[in-house]
Short mmCIF file of C-alpha atoms and ligand atoms in Angstrom, two decimals:
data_model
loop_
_atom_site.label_atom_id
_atom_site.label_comp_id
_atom_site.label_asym_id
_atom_site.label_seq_id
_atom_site.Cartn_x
_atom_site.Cartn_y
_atom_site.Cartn_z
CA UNK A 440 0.00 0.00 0.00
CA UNK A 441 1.46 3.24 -1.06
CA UNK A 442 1.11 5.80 1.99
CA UNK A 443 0.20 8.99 1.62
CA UNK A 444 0.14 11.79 4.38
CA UNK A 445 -2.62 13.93 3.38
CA UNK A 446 -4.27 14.29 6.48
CA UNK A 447 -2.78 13.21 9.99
CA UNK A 448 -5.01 10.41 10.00
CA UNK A 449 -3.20 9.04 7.05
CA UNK A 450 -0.24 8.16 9.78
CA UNK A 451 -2.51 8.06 12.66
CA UNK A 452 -1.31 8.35 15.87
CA UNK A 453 1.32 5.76 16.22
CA UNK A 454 3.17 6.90 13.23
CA UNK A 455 2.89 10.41 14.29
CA UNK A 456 4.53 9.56 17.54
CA UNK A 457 7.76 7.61 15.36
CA UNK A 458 7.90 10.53 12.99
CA UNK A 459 8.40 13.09 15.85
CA UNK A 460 10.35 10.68 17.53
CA UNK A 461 13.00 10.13 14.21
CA UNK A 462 13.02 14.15 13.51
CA UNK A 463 13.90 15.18 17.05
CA UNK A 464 16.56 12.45 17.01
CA UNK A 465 17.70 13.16 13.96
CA UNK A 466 17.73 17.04 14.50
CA UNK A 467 20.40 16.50 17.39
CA UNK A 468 22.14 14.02 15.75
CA UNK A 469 23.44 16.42 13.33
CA UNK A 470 23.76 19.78 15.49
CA UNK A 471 26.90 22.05 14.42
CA UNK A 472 26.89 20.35 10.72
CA UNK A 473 26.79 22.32 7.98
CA UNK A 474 22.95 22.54 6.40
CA UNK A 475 23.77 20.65 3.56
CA UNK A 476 25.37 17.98 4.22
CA UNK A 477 23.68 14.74 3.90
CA UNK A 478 22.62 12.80 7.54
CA UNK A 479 25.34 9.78 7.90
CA UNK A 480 22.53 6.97 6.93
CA UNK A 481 21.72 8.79 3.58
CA UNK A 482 18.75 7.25 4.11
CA UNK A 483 16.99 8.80 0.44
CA UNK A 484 19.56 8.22 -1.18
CA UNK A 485 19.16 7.88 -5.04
CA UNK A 486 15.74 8.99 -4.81
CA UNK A 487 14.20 12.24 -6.01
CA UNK A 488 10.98 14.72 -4.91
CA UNK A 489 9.07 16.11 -6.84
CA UNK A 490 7.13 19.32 -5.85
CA UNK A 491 3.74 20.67 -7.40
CA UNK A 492 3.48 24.18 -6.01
CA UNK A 493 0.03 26.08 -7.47
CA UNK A 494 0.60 28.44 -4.44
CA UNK A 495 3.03 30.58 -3.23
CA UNK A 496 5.86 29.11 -0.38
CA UNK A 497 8.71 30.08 0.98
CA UNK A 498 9.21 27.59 4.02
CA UNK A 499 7.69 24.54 2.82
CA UNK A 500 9.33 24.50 -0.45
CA UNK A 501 12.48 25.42 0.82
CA UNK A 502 11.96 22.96 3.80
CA UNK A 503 11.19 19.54 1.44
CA UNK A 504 14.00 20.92 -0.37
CA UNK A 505 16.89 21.07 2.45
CA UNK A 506 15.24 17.81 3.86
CA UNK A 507 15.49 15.92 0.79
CA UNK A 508 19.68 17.37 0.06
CA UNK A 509 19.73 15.90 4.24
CA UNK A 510 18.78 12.61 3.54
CA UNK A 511 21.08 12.30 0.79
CA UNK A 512 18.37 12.68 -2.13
CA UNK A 513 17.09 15.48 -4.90
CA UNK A 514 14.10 17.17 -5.34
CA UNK A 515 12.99 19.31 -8.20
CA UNK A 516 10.08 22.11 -8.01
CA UNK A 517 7.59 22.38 -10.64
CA UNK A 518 5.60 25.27 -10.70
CA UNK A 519 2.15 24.61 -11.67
CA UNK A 520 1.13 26.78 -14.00
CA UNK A 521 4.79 26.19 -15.95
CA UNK A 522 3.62 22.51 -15.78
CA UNK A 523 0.75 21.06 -18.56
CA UNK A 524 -1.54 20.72 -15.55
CA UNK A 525 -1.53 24.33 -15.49
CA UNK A 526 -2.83 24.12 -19.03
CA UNK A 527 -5.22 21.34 -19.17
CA UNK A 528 -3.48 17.91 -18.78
CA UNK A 529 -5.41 16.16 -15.40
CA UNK A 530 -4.39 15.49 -12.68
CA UNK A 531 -4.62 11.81 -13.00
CA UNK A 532 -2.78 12.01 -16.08
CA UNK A 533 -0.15 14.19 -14.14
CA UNK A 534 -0.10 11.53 -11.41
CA UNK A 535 0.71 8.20 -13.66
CA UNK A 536 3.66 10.12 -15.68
CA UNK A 537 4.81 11.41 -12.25
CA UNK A 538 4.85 8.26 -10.56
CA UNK A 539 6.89 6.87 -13.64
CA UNK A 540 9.49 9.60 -12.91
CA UNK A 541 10.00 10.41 -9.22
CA UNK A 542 9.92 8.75 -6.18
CA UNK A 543 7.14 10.62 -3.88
CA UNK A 544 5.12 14.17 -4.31
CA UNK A 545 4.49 17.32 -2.74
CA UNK A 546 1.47 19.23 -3.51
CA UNK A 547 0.38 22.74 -2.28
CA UNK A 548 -2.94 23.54 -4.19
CA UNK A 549 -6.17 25.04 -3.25
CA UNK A 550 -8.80 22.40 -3.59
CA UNK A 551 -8.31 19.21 -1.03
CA UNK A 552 -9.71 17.20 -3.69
CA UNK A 553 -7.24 17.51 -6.41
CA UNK A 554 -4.81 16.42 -3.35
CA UNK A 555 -7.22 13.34 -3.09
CA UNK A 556 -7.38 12.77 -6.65
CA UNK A 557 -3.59 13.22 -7.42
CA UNK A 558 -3.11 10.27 -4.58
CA UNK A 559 -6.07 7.93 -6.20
CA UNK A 560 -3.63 7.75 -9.48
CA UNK A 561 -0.67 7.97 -7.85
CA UNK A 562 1.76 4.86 -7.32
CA UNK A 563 4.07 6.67 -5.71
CA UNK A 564 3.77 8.48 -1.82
CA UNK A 565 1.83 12.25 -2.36
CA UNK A 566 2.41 14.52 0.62
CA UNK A 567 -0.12 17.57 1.26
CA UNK A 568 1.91 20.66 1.25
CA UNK A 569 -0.93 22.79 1.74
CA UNK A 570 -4.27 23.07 0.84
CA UNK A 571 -7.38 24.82 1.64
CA UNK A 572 -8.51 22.34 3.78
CA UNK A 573 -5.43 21.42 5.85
CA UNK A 574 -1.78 21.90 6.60
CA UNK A 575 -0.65 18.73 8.10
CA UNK A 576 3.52 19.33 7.75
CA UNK A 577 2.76 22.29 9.57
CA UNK A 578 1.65 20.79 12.46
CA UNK A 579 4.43 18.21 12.37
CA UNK A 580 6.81 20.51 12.95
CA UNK A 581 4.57 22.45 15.34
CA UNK A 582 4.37 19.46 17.62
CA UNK A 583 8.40 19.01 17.39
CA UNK A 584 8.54 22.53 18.80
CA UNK A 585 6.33 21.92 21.76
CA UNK A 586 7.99 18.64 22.50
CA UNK A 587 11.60 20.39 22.61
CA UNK A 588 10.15 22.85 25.25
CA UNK A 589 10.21 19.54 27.61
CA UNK A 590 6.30 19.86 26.77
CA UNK A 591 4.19 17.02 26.78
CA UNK A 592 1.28 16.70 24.17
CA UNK A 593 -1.45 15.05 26.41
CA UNK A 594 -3.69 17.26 28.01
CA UNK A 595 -1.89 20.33 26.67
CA UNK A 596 -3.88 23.57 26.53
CA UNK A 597 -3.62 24.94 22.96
CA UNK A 598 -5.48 28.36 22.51
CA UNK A 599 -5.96 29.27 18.62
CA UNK A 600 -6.71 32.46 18.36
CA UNK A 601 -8.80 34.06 14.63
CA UNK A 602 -9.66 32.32 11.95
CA UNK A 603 -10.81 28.60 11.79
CA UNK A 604 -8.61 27.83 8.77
CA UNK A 605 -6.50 25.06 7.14
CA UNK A 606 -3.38 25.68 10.03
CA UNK A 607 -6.47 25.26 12.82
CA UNK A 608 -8.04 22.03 11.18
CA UNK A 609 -4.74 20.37 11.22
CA UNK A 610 -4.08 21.62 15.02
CA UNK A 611 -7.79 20.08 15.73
CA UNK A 612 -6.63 16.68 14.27
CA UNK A 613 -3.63 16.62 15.95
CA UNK A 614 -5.24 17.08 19.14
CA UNK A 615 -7.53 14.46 18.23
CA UNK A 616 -4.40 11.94 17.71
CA UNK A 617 -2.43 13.19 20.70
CA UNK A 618 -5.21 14.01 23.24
CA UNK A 619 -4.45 17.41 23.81
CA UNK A 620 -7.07 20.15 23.83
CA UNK A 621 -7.44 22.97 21.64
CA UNK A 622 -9.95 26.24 22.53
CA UNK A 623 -10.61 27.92 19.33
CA UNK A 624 -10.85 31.79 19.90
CA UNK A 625 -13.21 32.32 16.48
CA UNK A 626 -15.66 35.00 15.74
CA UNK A 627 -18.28 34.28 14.45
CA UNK A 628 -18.58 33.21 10.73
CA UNK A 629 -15.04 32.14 11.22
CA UNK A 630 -15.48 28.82 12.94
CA UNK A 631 -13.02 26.00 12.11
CA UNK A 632 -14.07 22.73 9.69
CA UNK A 633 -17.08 20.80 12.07
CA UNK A 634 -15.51 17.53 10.41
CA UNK A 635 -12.41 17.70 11.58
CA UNK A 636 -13.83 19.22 15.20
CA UNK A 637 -16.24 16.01 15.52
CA UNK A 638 -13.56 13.67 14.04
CA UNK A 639 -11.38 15.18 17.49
CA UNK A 640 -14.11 15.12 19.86
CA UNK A 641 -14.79 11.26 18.89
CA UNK A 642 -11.23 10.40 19.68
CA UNK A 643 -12.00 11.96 23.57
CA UNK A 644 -10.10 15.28 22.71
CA UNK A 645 -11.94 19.04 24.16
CA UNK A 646 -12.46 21.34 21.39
CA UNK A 647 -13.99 24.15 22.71
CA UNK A 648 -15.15 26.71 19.90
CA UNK A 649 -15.06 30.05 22.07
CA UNK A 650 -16.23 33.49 20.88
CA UNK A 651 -14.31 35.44 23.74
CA UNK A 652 -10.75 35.86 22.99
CA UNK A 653 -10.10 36.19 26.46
CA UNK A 654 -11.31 33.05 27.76
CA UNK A 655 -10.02 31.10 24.25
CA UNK A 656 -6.35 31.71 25.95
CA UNK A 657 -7.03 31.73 29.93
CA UNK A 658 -4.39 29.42 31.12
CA UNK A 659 -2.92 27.81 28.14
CA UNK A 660 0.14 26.46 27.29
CA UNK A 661 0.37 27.47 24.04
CA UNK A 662 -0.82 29.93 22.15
CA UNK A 663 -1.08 29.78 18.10
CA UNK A 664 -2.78 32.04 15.44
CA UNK A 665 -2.54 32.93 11.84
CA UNK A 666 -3.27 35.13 8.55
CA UNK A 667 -6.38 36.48 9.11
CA UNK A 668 -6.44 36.44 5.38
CA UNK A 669 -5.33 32.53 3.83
CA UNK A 670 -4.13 32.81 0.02
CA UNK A 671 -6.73 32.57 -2.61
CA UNK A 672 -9.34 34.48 -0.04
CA UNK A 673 -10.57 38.15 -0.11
CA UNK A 674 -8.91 40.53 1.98
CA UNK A 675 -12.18 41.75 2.93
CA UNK A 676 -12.96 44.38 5.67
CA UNK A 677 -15.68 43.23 7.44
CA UNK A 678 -13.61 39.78 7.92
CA UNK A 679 -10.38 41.95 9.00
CA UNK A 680 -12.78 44.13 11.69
CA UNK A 681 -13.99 41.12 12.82
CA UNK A 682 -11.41 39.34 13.68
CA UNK A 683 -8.96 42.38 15.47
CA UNK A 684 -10.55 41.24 19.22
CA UNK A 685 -8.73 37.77 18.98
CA UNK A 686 -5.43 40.01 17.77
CA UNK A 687 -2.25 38.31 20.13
CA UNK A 688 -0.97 41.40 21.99
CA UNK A 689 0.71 41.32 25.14
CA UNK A 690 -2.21 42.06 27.12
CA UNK A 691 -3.92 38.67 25.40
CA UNK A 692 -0.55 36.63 26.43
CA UNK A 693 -0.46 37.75 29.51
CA UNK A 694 -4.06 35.80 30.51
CA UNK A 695 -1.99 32.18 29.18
CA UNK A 696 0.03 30.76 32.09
CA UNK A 697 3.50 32.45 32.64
CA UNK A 698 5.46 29.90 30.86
CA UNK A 699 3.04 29.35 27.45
CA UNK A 700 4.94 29.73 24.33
CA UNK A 701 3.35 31.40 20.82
CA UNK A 702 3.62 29.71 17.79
CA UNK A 703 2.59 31.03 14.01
CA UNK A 704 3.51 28.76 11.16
CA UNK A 705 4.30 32.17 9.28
CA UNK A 706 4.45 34.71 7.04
CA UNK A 707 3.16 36.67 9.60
CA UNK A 708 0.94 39.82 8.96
CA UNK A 709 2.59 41.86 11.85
CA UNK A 710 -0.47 44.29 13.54
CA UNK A 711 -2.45 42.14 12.36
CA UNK A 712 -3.41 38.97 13.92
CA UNK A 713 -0.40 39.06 15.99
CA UNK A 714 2.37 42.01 17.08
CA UNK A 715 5.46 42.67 16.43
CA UNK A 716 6.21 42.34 20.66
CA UNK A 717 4.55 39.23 20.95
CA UNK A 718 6.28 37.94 17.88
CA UNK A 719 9.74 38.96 18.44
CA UNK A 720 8.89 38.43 21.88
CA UNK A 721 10.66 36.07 24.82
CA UNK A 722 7.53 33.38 24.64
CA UNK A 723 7.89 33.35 21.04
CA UNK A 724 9.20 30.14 19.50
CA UNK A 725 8.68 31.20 15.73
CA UNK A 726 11.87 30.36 14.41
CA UNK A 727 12.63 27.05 15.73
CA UNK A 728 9.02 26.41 14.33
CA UNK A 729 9.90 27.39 11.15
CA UNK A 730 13.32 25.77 11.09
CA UNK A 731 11.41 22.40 12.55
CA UNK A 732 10.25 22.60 8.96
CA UNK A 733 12.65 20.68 8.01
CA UNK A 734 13.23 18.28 10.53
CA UNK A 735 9.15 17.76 10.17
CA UNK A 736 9.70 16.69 6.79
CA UNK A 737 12.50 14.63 6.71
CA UNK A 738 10.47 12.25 8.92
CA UNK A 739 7.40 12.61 7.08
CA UNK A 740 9.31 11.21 3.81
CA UNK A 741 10.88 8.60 5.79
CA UNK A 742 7.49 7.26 7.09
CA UNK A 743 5.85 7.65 3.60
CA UNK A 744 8.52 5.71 1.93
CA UNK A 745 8.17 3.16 4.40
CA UNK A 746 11.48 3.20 6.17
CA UNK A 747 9.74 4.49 9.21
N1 CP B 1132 4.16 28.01 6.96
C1 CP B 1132 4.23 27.81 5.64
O1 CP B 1132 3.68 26.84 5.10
O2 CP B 1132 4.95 28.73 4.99
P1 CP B 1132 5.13 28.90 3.41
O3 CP B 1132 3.79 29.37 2.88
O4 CP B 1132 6.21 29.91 3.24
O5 CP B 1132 5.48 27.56 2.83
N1 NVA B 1133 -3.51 29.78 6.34
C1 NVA B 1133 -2.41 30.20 5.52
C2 NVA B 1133 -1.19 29.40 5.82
C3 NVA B 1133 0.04 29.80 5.08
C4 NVA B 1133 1.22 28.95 5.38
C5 NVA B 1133 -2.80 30.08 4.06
O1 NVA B 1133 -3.45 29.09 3.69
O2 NVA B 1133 -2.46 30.97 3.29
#
């Protein structure tokens, strides 16, 4: 069975726990080294990435990229609309030559389904880089982040703070997999996916959807927001005025317990959902987040090529 991580559940929990597991080890295991060089096991070795990117991407691109030179392998970015997807050819069709060529896939797209679809045809692992829907690598890394805090992910407090978007639904999964609870500081209209929230609350995780921005982050241990604005969405005013009450100021942090840490999976819109002294701040953990990229993703190609 080829596996593809389109979704947490796609590795369920168990996986999850060996690809955090392999990236923290494998993060200290090469400390000091220069970013290129390859791990000592080489474990991708002679194998090559491809990456589908019908979005724009700094860290995840560059992340598969620097995690595929670590393990001793290539990858090569396509940009979609260069490709003959971007003029026509399907996506299945896209899938079977693919599979013929490289040895797993990245996608960032909008639509979950042509993620779905590109997987149905696909013989070889696809990997969700983004897409409406979800942001699963993101969370992979986020998790890595908590866990080097001396953190542990069972009954952790995790208070997201504006929109219910892709970064949230993945967070709500997550917490589903690793029992820890999320409070989801939303206004109105801005709610996160109700699949993904009953898919949580089913595996015995509390997802509290919570208008007051102040209560959303009362005693957490971490607290996590986003664009108020994802790409391919309006940046429309009412959605902007709406959603300035669950901004993460100082004054917001201050109500999480004195030792939570912020996360934002970045680019940040600084003044926007989150400022510039809360994200440059001393419970900010942004950049090892964003660096985690990469040891995220190394893992999440070793488990998908089944040597995890
Ligand atoms: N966090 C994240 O996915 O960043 P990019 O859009 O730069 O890839
Ligand atoms: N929610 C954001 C995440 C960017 C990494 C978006 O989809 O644009």
């Amino acid at each position: 069975m080829t596996r593809h991580f389109l979704n947490l559940a796609d590795a369920g929990a168990e996986a999850l726990s060996a690809i955090l597991n392999d990236a923290l080890a494998r993060k200290v295991a090469r400390q000091g080294w220069p970013k290129g060089r390859a791990d000592g096991d080489a474990p991708l070795k002679d194998h090559t990435l491809g990456m589908i990117f019908e979005k724009n991407s700094t860290r995840t691109r560059v992340s598969f990229e620097m995690a595929m030179r670590q393990l001793g392998g290539d990858a090569m970015f396509m940009a979609a609309g260069q490709m003959q997807l971007g003029r026509g050819e399907t996506v299945a069709d896209t899938a079977r030559v693919l599979s013929r060529m490289v040895d797993a896939i990245v996608i960032r797209t909008d639509d979950h389904a042509k993620v779905e679809e590109l997987a149905a045809y696909s013989s070889v692992p696809v990997i969700n880089g983004l897409t409406d829907l979800s942001h699963p690598c993101q969370i992979v890394a986020d998790l890595l982040t908590i866990l080097e805090q001396g953190k542990a992910l069972p009954g952790l407090e995790v208070a997201w703070l504006g929109d219910g978007n892709n970064v949230l639904a993945s967070i709500i999964e997550a917490a589903g997999l690793m029992k820890f609870n999320v409070r989801a500081g939303c206004p109105k209209g801005y709610e996160p996916d109700a699949d993904f929230v009953a898919q949580a609350r089913a595996q015995g995780a509390r997802i509290d959807i919570i208008a007051d921005a102040t209560a959303a982050v009362d005693g957490a241990d971490i607290v996590v927001t986003d664009t108020w604005v994802s790409m391919g969405q309006d940046h429309a005013h009412n959605k902007i005025a709406a959603m300035f009450p669950y901004q993460v100021n100082e004054a917001l942090m201050a109500k999480a317990k004195p030792d939570a840490r912020f996360l934002h999976c970045l680019p940040a819109h600084r003044g926007e959902e989150a400022t510039d002294a809360v994200l440059d701040g001393p419970q900010s953990l942004i950049w090892d987040e964003a660096e985690n990229r990469i040891h995220a993703q190394k893992s999440i190609l070793l488990w998908a090529l089944g040597l995890l």
